[in-house]
Amino acid sequence: MRFNKVDSKFPLFFNFFIMLVVFILSKWLIFLVLAFMFLIFTQLKYQFVINDHHLSFIVSLFGLDISKRKVNKENMKLIEFKRIGWHQKSVFIRLKKGFTWKFFSFQPDNFVEYLESFATNNSIKIKRHKNY
């Protein structure tokens, strides 16, 4: 199953506002750099793929995959479910080798249920924090 990240629009609006101010002040080089950054940030997409025996995380820019990470069930030691702030749920995947993966704001909303069923089917330890 493939899940897409929901992007926060606030950084994009802030960047657009700064671009507008720089354009009014007529600093062309800074404006072009900010416009390039704005273009890149609007085209950056994150995907998380759950297969039967492994998980994949894909970062793509303009439809081209620029980063792919794949982890097998043997390399996972724990899947942690906890909250970030008041309303946002997150998932931490602790690995035996490598950095911890942290995920939140993925669509569709049943992302957590699929990850939970993946963990139980592959006998991976699950940890739930209170108030999750």
Coordinates of C-alpha atoms in Angstrom, one line a residue:
M1 CA 0.0 0.0 0.0
R2 CA 1.3 3.4 -0.9
F3 CA 0.9 6.5 1.3
N4 CA 1.6 10.1 0.5
K5 CA 2.7 12.8 2.9
V6 CA 0.5 15.8 3.5
D7 CA 2.6 18.9 3.2
S8 CA 2.3 21.9 5.5
K9 CA 1.6 25.0 3.5
F10 CA 2.8 27.6 6.0
P11 CA 6.5 27.4 5.0
L12 CA 5.5 27.9 1.3
F13 CA 3.3 30.9 2.1
F14 CA 6.1 32.4 4.2
N15 CA 8.6 31.9 1.4
F16 CA 6.2 33.4 -1.1
F17 CA 5.8 36.5 1.2
I18 CA 9.5 36.9 1.5
M19 CA 9.9 36.6 -2.3
L20 CA 7.3 39.4 -2.7
V21 CA 9.1 41.7 -0.3
V22 CA 12.4 41.0 -2.0
F23 CA 10.8 41.7 -5.4
I24 CA 9.5 45.0 -4.2
L25 CA 13.0 45.9 -2.9
S26 CA 14.3 44.8 -6.3
K27 CA 17.1 42.5 -5.1
W28 CA 17.0 40.3 -8.2
L29 CA 19.6 37.7 -7.2
I30 CA 18.0 37.0 -3.9
F31 CA 14.6 36.9 -5.6
L32 CA 15.8 34.3 -8.1
V33 CA 17.3 32.2 -5.4
L34 CA 14.1 32.3 -3.3
A35 CA 12.0 31.6 -6.4
F36 CA 14.1 28.5 -7.2
M37 CA 13.7 27.3 -3.6
F38 CA 9.9 27.9 -3.8
L39 CA 9.7 25.9 -7.0
I40 CA 11.7 23.0 -5.4
F41 CA 9.7 22.9 -2.2
T42 CA 6.4 22.8 -4.1
Q43 CA 7.5 19.8 -6.2
L44 CA 9.1 17.7 -3.4
K45 CA 6.9 14.6 -2.6
Y46 CA 7.3 12.0 0.1
Q47 CA 5.9 8.4 -0.2
F48 CA 5.8 5.5 2.2
V49 CA 5.2 2.0 0.8
I50 CA 4.2 -1.0 2.9
N51 CA 4.8 -4.4 1.3
D52 CA 4.5 -7.9 2.8
H53 CA 8.0 -8.2 4.1
H54 CA 9.6 -4.7 3.8
L55 CA 8.9 -1.0 4.1
S56 CA 10.1 1.7 1.6
F57 CA 10.4 5.5 1.9
I58 CA 10.7 7.4 -1.4
V59 CA 11.5 11.1 -1.9
S60 CA 10.8 12.4 -5.4
L61 CA 11.4 15.8 -7.0
F62 CA 9.5 16.6 -10.3
G63 CA 8.4 13.0 -10.4
L64 CA 11.9 11.6 -10.3
D65 CA 13.0 9.5 -7.4
I66 CA 15.9 11.2 -5.7
S67 CA 16.1 9.0 -2.6
K68 CA 14.8 5.5 -1.9
R69 CA 15.3 3.7 1.4
K70 CA 14.1 0.2 2.1
V71 CA 14.1 -1.8 5.3
N72 CA 13.4 -5.5 5.7
K73 CA 11.5 -6.9 8.6
E74 CA 14.7 -8.5 10.0
N75 CA 16.3 -5.1 10.5
M76 CA 13.3 -3.7 12.5
K77 CA 13.5 -4.0 16.2
L78 CA 10.5 -1.8 17.3
I79 CA 7.6 0.2 16.0
E80 CA 6.5 2.9 18.3
F81 CA 3.2 4.8 18.2
K82 CA 3.2 8.2 20.0
R83 CA 1.7 11.7 19.8
I84 CA 3.4 14.8 18.6
G85 CA 1.7 17.7 20.3
W86 CA -2.0 17.6 21.0
H87 CA -3.5 16.4 17.8
Q88 CA -0.9 14.7 15.6
K89 CA 0.0 11.0 15.8
S90 CA 3.3 9.7 14.7
V91 CA 5.1 6.5 14.2
F92 CA 8.8 5.7 15.0
I93 CA 10.4 2.7 13.4
R94 CA 13.5 1.7 15.4
L95 CA 16.1 -0.2 13.3
K96 CA 18.8 -2.6 14.4
K97 CA 21.2 -0.9 12.0
G98 CA 20.7 2.7 10.9
F99 CA 18.8 5.7 11.9
T100 CA 15.3 5.7 13.4
W101 CA 12.5 6.5 10.8
K102 CA 9.8 9.0 12.0
F103 CA 6.5 9.4 10.1
F104 CA 3.5 11.6 10.5
S105 CA 0.9 13.3 8.3
F106 CA 0.5 10.6 5.7
Q107 CA -2.7 10.1 3.7
P108 CA -5.0 8.1 3.6
D109 CA -5.8 8.2 7.3
N110 CA -5.6 4.4 7.8
F111 CA -1.8 4.6 7.5
V112 CA -1.4 3.6 11.2
E113 CA -3.7 0.6 10.9
Y114 CA -1.7 -0.8 7.9
L115 CA 1.6 -0.3 9.7
E116 CA 0.1 -2.0 12.8
S117 CA -1.0 -5.0 10.8
F118 CA 2.4 -5.2 9.1
A119 CA 4.0 -5.4 12.5
T120 CA 1.7 -8.1 13.8
N121 CA 2.0 -10.2 10.6
N122 CA 5.8 -10.0 10.7
S123 CA 6.1 -10.4 14.5
I124 CA 7.8 -7.0 15.1
K125 CA 7.6 -5.6 18.6
I126 CA 5.0 -2.8 19.0
K127 CA 5.1 -0.1 21.7
R128 CA 2.2 2.3 22.3
H129 CA 2.6 5.4 24.5
K130 CA -0.2 6.6 26.6
N131 CA -2.8 8.9 25.1
Y132 CA -2.1 7.5 21.6

